mmCIF file with all atom_site columns, N, CA and C in Angstrom:
data_model
loop_
_atom_site.group_PDB
_atom_site.id
_atom_site.type_symbol
_atom_site.label_atom_id
_atom_site.label_alt_id
_atom_site.label_comp_id
_atom_site.label_asym_id
_atom_site.label_entity_id
_atom_site.label_seq_id
_atom_site.pdbx_PDB_ins_code
_atom_site.Cartn_x
_atom_site.Cartn_y
_atom_site.Cartn_z
_atom_site.occupancy
_atom_site.B_iso_or_equiv
_atom_site.pdbx_formal_charge
_atom_site.auth_seq_id
_atom_site.auth_comp_id
_atom_site.auth_asym_id
_atom_site.auth_atom_id
_atom_site.pdbx_PDB_model_num
ATOM 1   N N  . MET O 1 1  ? 0.803   -1.061 0.012   1.00 54.00 ? 7  MET O N  1
ATOM 2   C CA . MET O 1 1  ? -0.119  -0.040 0.009   1.00 54.00 ? 7  MET O CA 1
ATOM 3   C C  . MET O 1 1  ? 0.962   1.275  -0.033  1.00 54.00 ? 7  MET O C  1
ATOM 4   N N  . ASP O 1 2  ? 0.483   2.289  -0.804  1.00 84.00 ? 8  ASP O N  1
ATOM 5   C CA . ASP O 1 2  ? 1.181   3.416  -0.724  1.00 84.00 ? 8  ASP O CA 1
ATOM 6   C C  . ASP O 1 2  ? 1.284   4.304  0.384   1.00 84.00 ? 8  ASP O C  1
ATOM 7   N N  . ILE O 1 3  ? 2.308   4.815  0.843   1.00 88.00 ? 9  ILE O N  1
ATOM 8   C CA . ILE O 1 3  ? 2.446   5.610  2.141   1.00 88.00 ? 9  ILE O CA 1
ATOM 9   C C  . ILE O 1 3  ? 1.388   6.668  2.170   1.00 88.00 ? 9  ILE O C  1
ATOM 10  N N  . GLN O 1 4  ? 1.143   7.356  1.118   1.00 87.00 ? 10 GLN O N  1
ATOM 11  C CA . GLN O 1 4  ? 0.239   8.454  1.064   1.00 87.00 ? 10 GLN O CA 1
ATOM 12  C C  . GLN O 1 4  ? -1.064  8.009  1.458   1.00 87.00 ? 10 GLN O C  1
ATOM 13  N N  . LEU O 1 5  ? -1.580  6.837  1.019   1.00 88.00 ? 11 LEU O N  1
ATOM 14  C CA . LEU O 1 5  ? -2.706  6.195  1.255   1.00 88.00 ? 11 LEU O CA 1
ATOM 15  C C  . LEU O 1 5  ? -2.821  5.881  2.760   1.00 88.00 ? 11 LEU O C  1
ATOM 16  N N  . ARG O 1 6  ? -1.999  5.334  3.346   1.00 92.00 ? 12 ARG O N  1
ATOM 17  C CA . ARG O 1 6  ? -1.844  5.132  4.867   1.00 92.00 ? 12 ARG O CA 1
ATOM 18  C C  . ARG O 1 6  ? -2.082  6.361  5.678   1.00 92.00 ? 12 ARG O C  1
ATOM 19  N N  . PHE O 1 7  ? -1.297  7.400  5.240   1.00 92.00 ? 13 PHE O N  1
ATOM 20  C CA . PHE O 1 7  ? -1.439  8.742  6.014   1.00 92.00 ? 13 PHE O CA 1
ATOM 21  C C  . PHE O 1 7  ? -2.815  9.383  5.705   1.00 92.00 ? 13 PHE O C  1
ATOM 22  N N  . LEU O 1 8  ? -3.460  9.124  4.495   1.00 91.00 ? 14 LEU O N  1
ATOM 23  C CA . LEU O 1 8  ? -4.930  9.675  4.231   1.00 91.00 ? 14 LEU O CA 1
ATOM 24  C C  . LEU O 1 8  ? -5.736  8.717  5.277   1.00 91.00 ? 14 LEU O C  1
ATOM 25  N N  . GLU O 1 9  ? -5.730  7.473  5.318   1.00 93.00 ? 15 GLU O N  1
ATOM 26  C CA . GLU O 1 9  ? -6.575  6.641  6.138   1.00 93.00 ? 15 GLU O CA 1
ATOM 27  C C  . GLU O 1 9  ? -6.408  7.105  7.538   1.00 93.00 ? 15 GLU O C  1
ATOM 28  N N  . LYS O 1 10 ? -5.367  7.397  8.012   1.00 94.00 ? 16 LYS O N  1
ATOM 29  C CA . LYS O 1 10 ? -5.060  7.821  9.550   1.00 94.00 ? 16 LYS O CA 1
ATOM 30  C C  . LYS O 1 10 ? -5.684  9.106  9.754   1.00 94.00 ? 16 LYS O C  1
ATOM 31  N N  . ALA O 1 11 ? -5.788  9.988  8.712   1.00 94.00 ? 17 ALA O N  1
ATOM 32  C CA . ALA O 1 11 ? -6.285  11.389 8.788   1.00 94.00 ? 17 ALA O CA 1
ATOM 33  C C  . ALA O 1 11 ? -7.729  11.210 8.887   1.00 94.00 ? 17 ALA O C  1
ATOM 34  N N  . ILE O 1 12 ? -8.443  10.381 8.137   1.00 93.00 ? 18 ILE O N  1
ATOM 35  C CA . ILE O 1 12 ? -9.857  10.065 8.110   1.00 93.00 ? 18 ILE O CA 1
ATOM 36  C C  . ILE O 1 12 ? -10.118 9.634  9.467   1.00 93.00 ? 18 ILE O C  1
ATOM 37  N N  . LYS O 1 13 ? -9.434  8.574  9.950   1.00 95.00 ? 19 LYS O N  1
ATOM 38  C CA . LYS O 1 13 ? -9.668  8.024  11.272  1.00 95.00 ? 19 LYS O CA 1
ATOM 39  C C  . LYS O 1 13 ? -9.615  9.003  12.444  1.00 95.00 ? 19 LYS O C  1
ATOM 40  N N  . ASP O 1 14 ? -8.602  9.971  12.388  1.00 95.00 ? 20 ASP O N  1
ATOM 41  C CA . ASP O 1 14 ? -8.439  10.824 13.497  1.00 95.00 ? 20 ASP O CA 1
ATOM 42  C C  . ASP O 1 14 ? -9.211  12.202 13.228  1.00 95.00 ? 20 ASP O C  1
ATOM 43  N N  . LYS O 1 15 ? -9.872  12.306 12.039  1.00 95.00 ? 21 LYS O N  1
ATOM 44  C CA . LYS O 1 15 ? -10.671 13.483 11.739  1.00 95.00 ? 21 LYS O CA 1
ATOM 45  C C  . LYS O 1 15 ? -9.741  14.720 11.695  1.00 95.00 ? 21 LYS O C  1
ATOM 46  N N  . ASN O 1 16 ? -8.749  14.614 10.869  1.00 96.00 ? 22 ASN O N  1
ATOM 47  C CA . ASN O 1 16 ? -7.839  15.760 10.717  1.00 96.00 ? 22 ASN O CA 1
ATOM 48  C C  . ASN O 1 16 ? -8.176  16.448 9.393   1.00 96.00 ? 22 ASN O C  1
ATOM 49  N N  . TYR O 1 17 ? -7.722  17.684 9.271   1.00 96.00 ? 23 TYR O N  1
ATOM 50  C CA . TYR O 1 17 ? -7.788  18.304 8.053   1.00 96.00 ? 23 TYR O CA 1
ATOM 51  C C  . TYR O 1 17 ? -6.590  18.060 7.240   1.00 96.00 ? 23 TYR O C  1
ATOM 52  N N  . ILE O 1 18 ? -6.609  18.141 5.936   1.00 96.00 ? 24 ILE O N  1
ATOM 53  C CA . ILE O 1 18 ? -5.413  17.964 5.002   1.00 96.00 ? 24 ILE O CA 1
ATOM 54  C C  . ILE O 1 18 ? -5.169  18.931 4.058   1.00 96.00 ? 24 ILE O C  1
ATOM 55  N N  . SER O 1 19 ? -4.028  19.088 3.511   1.00 96.00 ? 25 SER O N  1
ATOM 56  C CA . SER O 1 19 ? -3.729  20.031 2.465   1.00 96.00 ? 25 SER O CA 1
ATOM 57  C C  . SER O 1 19 ? -2.865  19.110 1.487   1.00 96.00 ? 25 SER O C  1
ATOM 58  N N  . PHE O 1 20 ? -3.138  19.362 0.143   1.00 95.00 ? 26 PHE O N  1
ATOM 59  C CA . PHE O 1 20 ? -2.607  18.626 -1.001  1.00 95.00 ? 26 PHE O CA 1
ATOM 60  C C  . PHE O 1 20 ? -2.675  19.303 -2.163  1.00 95.00 ? 26 PHE O C  1
ATOM 61  N N  . THR O 1 21 ? -1.920  18.897 -3.314  1.00 96.00 ? 27 THR O N  1
ATOM 62  C CA . THR O 1 21 ? -1.975  19.438 -4.473  1.00 96.00 ? 27 THR O CA 1
ATOM 63  C C  . THR O 1 21 ? -2.569  18.390 -5.452  1.00 96.00 ? 27 THR O C  1
ATOM 64  N N  . TYR O 1 22 ? -3.605  18.803 -6.307  1.00 95.00 ? 28 TYR O N  1
ATOM 65  C CA . TYR O 1 22 ? -4.241  17.970 -7.181  1.00 95.00 ? 28 TYR O CA 1
ATOM 66  C C  . TYR O 1 22 ? -4.218  18.551 -8.571  1.00 95.00 ? 28 TYR O C  1
ATOM 67  N N  . LYS O 1 23 ? -3.722  18.062 -9.582  1.00 95.00 ? 29 LYS O N  1
ATOM 68  C CA . LYS O 1 23 ? -3.638  18.574 -10.938 1.00 95.00 ? 29 LYS O CA 1
ATOM 69  C C  . LYS O 1 23 ? -3.115  19.957 -10.936 1.00 95.00 ? 29 LYS O C  1
ATOM 70  N N  . GLY O 1 24 ? -2.117  20.179 -10.181 1.00 96.00 ? 30 GLY O N  1
ATOM 71  C CA . GLY O 1 24 ? -1.518  21.625 -10.154 1.00 96.00 ? 30 GLY O CA 1
ATOM 72  C C  . GLY O 1 24 ? -2.333  22.630 -9.264  1.00 96.00 ? 30 GLY O C  1
ATOM 73  N N  . LYS O 1 25 ? -3.464  22.190 -8.745  1.00 96.00 ? 31 LYS O N  1
ATOM 74  C CA . LYS O 1 25 ? -4.225  23.158 -7.963  1.00 96.00 ? 31 LYS O CA 1
ATOM 75  C C  . LYS O 1 25 ? -4.023  22.740 -6.451  1.00 96.00 ? 31 LYS O C  1
ATOM 76  N N  . LYS O 1 26 ? -3.802  23.756 -5.554  1.00 97.00 ? 32 LYS O N  1
ATOM 77  C CA . LYS O 1 26 ? -3.425  23.514 -4.188  1.00 97.00 ? 32 LYS O CA 1
ATOM 78  C C  . LYS O 1 26 ? -4.812  23.545 -3.502  1.00 97.00 ? 32 LYS O C  1
ATOM 79  N N  . TYR O 1 27 ? -5.145  22.592 -2.717  1.00 96.00 ? 33 TYR O N  1
ATOM 80  C CA . TYR O 1 27 ? -6.311  22.517 -1.737  1.00 96.00 ? 33 TYR O CA 1
ATOM 81  C C  . TYR O 1 27 ? -5.691  22.514 -0.380  1.00 96.00 ? 33 TYR O C  1
ATOM 82  N N  . GLU O 1 28 ? -6.394  23.417 0.528   1.00 96.00 ? 34 GLU O N  1
ATOM 83  C CA . GLU O 1 28 ? -5.902  23.689 1.981   1.00 96.00 ? 34 GLU O CA 1
ATOM 84  C C  . GLU O 1 28 ? -7.041  23.505 2.818   1.00 96.00 ? 34 GLU O C  1
ATOM 85  N N  . LYS O 1 29 ? -6.746  22.901 3.868   1.00 96.00 ? 35 LYS O N  1
ATOM 86  C CA . LYS O 1 29 ? -7.678  22.832 5.108   1.00 96.00 ? 35 LYS O CA 1
ATOM 87  C C  . LYS O 1 29 ? -8.948  22.085 4.540   1.00 96.00 ? 35 LYS O C  1
ATOM 88  N N  . ILE O 1 30 ? -8.835  20.907 4.002   1.00 94.00 ? 36 ILE O N  1
ATOM 89  C CA . ILE O 1 30 ? -9.963  20.121 3.378   1.00 94.00 ? 36 ILE O CA 1
ATOM 90  C C  . ILE O 1 30 ? -10.302 18.970 4.496   1.00 94.00 ? 36 ILE O C  1
ATOM 91  N N  . GLU O 1 31 ? -11.355 18.776 4.898   1.00 94.00 ? 37 GLU O N  1
ATOM 92  C CA . GLU O 1 31 ? -11.682 17.514 5.709   1.00 94.00 ? 37 GLU O CA 1
ATOM 93  C C  . GLU O 1 31 ? -11.260 16.108 4.947   1.00 94.00 ? 37 GLU O C  1
ATOM 94  N N  . ALA O 1 32 ? -10.551 15.365 5.650   1.00 91.00 ? 38 ALA O N  1
ATOM 95  C CA . ALA O 1 32 ? -10.010 14.172 4.932   1.00 91.00 ? 38 ALA O CA 1
ATOM 96  C C  . ALA O 1 32 ? -11.108 13.280 4.394   1.00 91.00 ? 38 ALA O C  1
ATOM 97  N N  . SER O 1 33 ? -12.319 13.209 5.182   1.00 89.00 ? 39 SER O N  1
ATOM 98  C CA . SER O 1 33 ? -13.147 12.441 4.807   1.00 89.00 ? 39 SER O CA 1
ATOM 99  C C  . SER O 1 33 ? -13.976 12.844 3.530   1.00 89.00 ? 39 SER O C  1
ATOM 100 N N  . LYS O 1 34 ? -13.813 14.161 3.011   1.00 89.00 ? 40 LYS O N  1
ATOM 101 C CA . LYS O 1 34 ? -14.312 14.522 1.957   1.00 89.00 ? 40 LYS O CA 1
ATOM 102 C C  . LYS O 1 34 ? -13.727 14.011 0.517   1.00 89.00 ? 40 LYS O C  1
ATOM 103 N N  . ILE O 1 35 ? -12.433 13.526 0.803   1.00 88.00 ? 41 ILE O N  1
ATOM 104 C CA . ILE O 1 35 ? -11.836 12.959 -0.352  1.00 88.00 ? 41 ILE O CA 1
ATOM 105 C C  . ILE O 1 35 ? -12.513 11.895 -0.987  1.00 88.00 ? 41 ILE O C  1
ATOM 106 N N  . ASN O 1 36 ? -13.153 11.033 -0.078  1.00 80.00 ? 42 ASN O N  1
ATOM 107 C CA . ASN O 1 36 ? -13.849 9.931  -0.637  1.00 80.00 ? 42 ASN O CA 1
ATOM 108 C C  . ASN O 1 36 ? -15.112 10.268 -1.264  1.00 80.00 ? 42 ASN O C  1
ATOM 109 N N  . THR O 1 37 ? -15.867 11.478 -0.810  1.00 84.00 ? 43 THR O N  1
ATOM 110 C CA . THR O 1 37 ? -17.109 11.799 -1.528  1.00 84.00 ? 43 THR O CA 1
ATOM 111 C C  . THR O 1 37 ? -16.964 12.602 -2.922  1.00 84.00 ? 43 THR O C  1
ATOM 112 N N  . GLN O 1 38 ? -15.753 13.149 -2.982  1.00 88.00 ? 44 GLN O N  1
ATOM 113 C CA . GLN O 1 38 ? -15.578 13.912 -4.317  1.00 88.00 ? 44 GLN O CA 1
ATOM 114 C C  . GLN O 1 38 ? -14.614 12.969 -5.186  1.00 88.00 ? 44 GLN O C  1
ATOM 115 N N  . ASP O 1 39 ? -14.726 13.514 -6.457  1.00 88.00 ? 45 ASP O N  1
ATOM 116 C CA . ASP O 1 39 ? -14.005 12.655 -7.469  1.00 88.00 ? 45 ASP O CA 1
ATOM 117 C C  . ASP O 1 39 ? -12.537 13.000 -7.565  1.00 88.00 ? 45 ASP O C  1
ATOM 118 N N  . PHE O 1 40 ? -11.748 12.510 -6.699  1.00 89.00 ? 46 PHE O N  1
ATOM 119 C CA . PHE O 1 40 ? -10.290 12.892 -6.565  1.00 89.00 ? 46 PHE O CA 1
ATOM 120 C C  . PHE O 1 40 ? -9.777  11.357 -6.845  1.00 89.00 ? 46 PHE O C  1
ATOM 121 N N  . ASP O 1 41 ? -8.877  11.418 -7.898  1.00 89.00 ? 47 ASP O N  1
ATOM 122 C CA . ASP O 1 41 ? -8.044  10.207 -8.271  1.00 89.00 ? 47 ASP O CA 1
ATOM 123 C C  . ASP O 1 41 ? -6.900  10.297 -7.217  1.00 89.00 ? 47 ASP O C  1
ATOM 124 N N  . LEU O 1 42 ? -6.830  9.251  -6.444  1.00 87.00 ? 48 LEU O N  1
ATOM 125 C CA . LEU O 1 42 ? -5.853  9.209  -5.273  1.00 87.00 ? 48 LEU O CA 1
ATOM 126 C C  . LEU O 1 42 ? -4.271  9.130  -5.874  1.00 87.00 ? 48 LEU O C  1
ATOM 127 N N  . LYS O 1 43 ? -4.186  8.764  -7.135  1.00 89.00 ? 49 LYS O N  1
ATOM 128 C CA . LYS O 1 43 ? -2.829  8.639  -7.676  1.00 89.00 ? 49 LYS O CA 1
ATOM 129 C C  . LYS O 1 43 ? -2.364  10.064 -7.994  1.00 89.00 ? 49 LYS O C  1
ATOM 130 N N  . LEU O 1 44 ? -3.172  11.027 -8.321  1.00 92.00 ? 50 LEU O N  1
ATOM 131 C CA . LEU O 1 44 ? -2.853  12.290 -8.730  1.00 92.00 ? 50 LEU O CA 1
ATOM 132 C C  . LEU O 1 44 ? -2.580  13.347 -7.716  1.00 92.00 ? 50 LEU O C  1
ATOM 133 N N  . ILE O 1 45 ? -2.886  12.869 -6.418  1.00 91.00 ? 51 ILE O N  1
ATOM 134 C CA . ILE O 1 45 ? -2.674  13.625 -5.183  1.00 91.00 ? 51 ILE O CA 1
ATOM 135 C C  . ILE O 1 45 ? -1.155  13.719 -4.893  1.00 91.00 ? 51 ILE O C  1
ATOM 136 N N  . LYS O 1 46 ? -0.629  15.044 -4.737  1.00 93.00 ? 52 LYS O N  1
ATOM 137 C CA . LYS O 1 46 ? 0.702   15.122 -4.397  1.00 93.00 ? 52 LYS O CA 1
ATOM 138 C C  . LYS O 1 46 ? 0.824   16.035 -3.167  1.00 93.00 ? 52 LYS O C  1
ATOM 139 N N  . ASN O 1 47 ? 2.005   16.044 -2.417  1.00 94.00 ? 53 ASN O N  1
ATOM 140 C CA . ASN O 1 47 ? 2.289   16.841 -1.467  1.00 94.00 ? 53 ASN O CA 1
ATOM 141 C C  . ASN O 1 47 ? 1.148   16.875 -0.326  1.00 94.00 ? 53 ASN O C  1
ATOM 142 N N  . LEU O 1 48 ? 0.820   15.585 0.107   1.00 94.00 ? 54 LEU O N  1
ATOM 143 C CA . LEU O 1 48 ? -0.243  15.410 1.078   1.00 94.00 ? 54 LEU O CA 1
ATOM 144 C C  . LEU O 1 48 ? 0.395   15.796 2.499   1.00 94.00 ? 54 LEU O C  1
ATOM 145 N N  . ILE O 1 49 ? -0.206  16.738 3.084   1.00 95.00 ? 55 ILE O N  1
ATOM 146 C CA . ILE O 1 49 ? 0.050   17.214 4.553   1.00 95.00 ? 55 ILE O CA 1
ATOM 147 C C  . ILE O 1 49 ? -1.074  17.041 5.285   1.00 95.00 ? 55 ILE O C  1
ATOM 148 N N  . ILE O 1 50 ? -0.868  16.336 6.478   1.00 95.00 ? 56 ILE O N  1
ATOM 149 C CA . ILE O 1 50 ? -1.930  16.262 7.491   1.00 95.00 ? 56 ILE O CA 1
ATOM 150 C C  . ILE O 1 50 ? -1.673  17.288 8.466   1.00 95.00 ? 56 ILE O C  1
ATOM 151 N N  . LEU O 1 51 ? -2.775  18.197 8.676   1.00 96.00 ? 57 LEU O N  1
ATOM 152 C CA . LEU O 1 51 ? -2.755  19.313 9.574   1.00 96.00 ? 57 LEU O CA 1
ATOM 153 C C  . LEU O 1 51 ? -2.942  18.796 11.031  1.00 96.00 ? 57 LEU O C  1
ATOM 154 N N  . LYS O 1 52 ? -2.699  19.513 11.848  1.00 94.00 ? 58 LYS O N  1
ATOM 155 C CA . LYS O 1 52 ? -2.888  19.034 13.427  1.00 94.00 ? 58 LYS O CA 1
ATOM 156 C C  . LYS O 1 52 ? -4.339  19.542 13.673  1.00 94.00 ? 58 LYS O C  1
ATOM 157 N N  . ASN O 1 53 ? -5.047  20.514 13.000  1.00 92.00 ? 59 ASN O N  1
ATOM 158 C CA . ASN O 1 53 ? -6.384  20.819 13.319  1.00 92.00 ? 59 ASN O CA 1
ATOM 159 C C  . ASN O 1 53 ? -7.352  19.655 12.948  1.00 92.00 ? 59 ASN O C  1
ATOM 160 N N  . LYS O 1 54 ? -8.427  19.587 13.973  1.00 93.00 ? 60 LYS O N  1
ATOM 161 C CA . LYS O 1 54 ? -9.353  18.476 13.729  1.00 93.00 ? 60 LYS O CA 1
ATOM 162 C C  . LYS O 1 54 ? -10.761 19.017 13.602  1.00 93.00 ? 60 LYS O C  1
ATOM 163 N N  . PHE O 1 55 ? -11.359 18.283 12.819  1.00 90.00 ? 61 PHE O N  1
ATOM 164 C CA . PHE O 1 55 ? -12.842 18.796 12.752  1.00 90.00 ? 61 PHE O CA 1
ATOM 165 C C  . PHE O 1 55 ? -13.765 17.794 13.407  1.00 90.00 ? 61 PHE O C  1
ATOM 166 N N  . ILE O 1 56 ? -14.898 18.277 13.653  1.00 83.00 ? 62 ILE O N  1
ATOM 167 C CA . ILE O 1 56 ? -15.868 17.473 14.501  1.00 83.00 ? 62 ILE O CA 1
ATOM 168 C C  . ILE O 1 56 ? -16.915 16.878 13.802  1.00 83.00 ? 62 ILE O C  1
#
């Protein structure tokens, strides 16, 4: 399993916000669980950063 996918799974479990680059566009402070509901190709996500902030 790819290391970025492991970090993403942990962020979803811990309810953290994430920042990442997708197709050259930067997304900041996105709820990790929203990745699954939107049409993001996980292979195209780059520079994944798990933020310390948590959502409820």
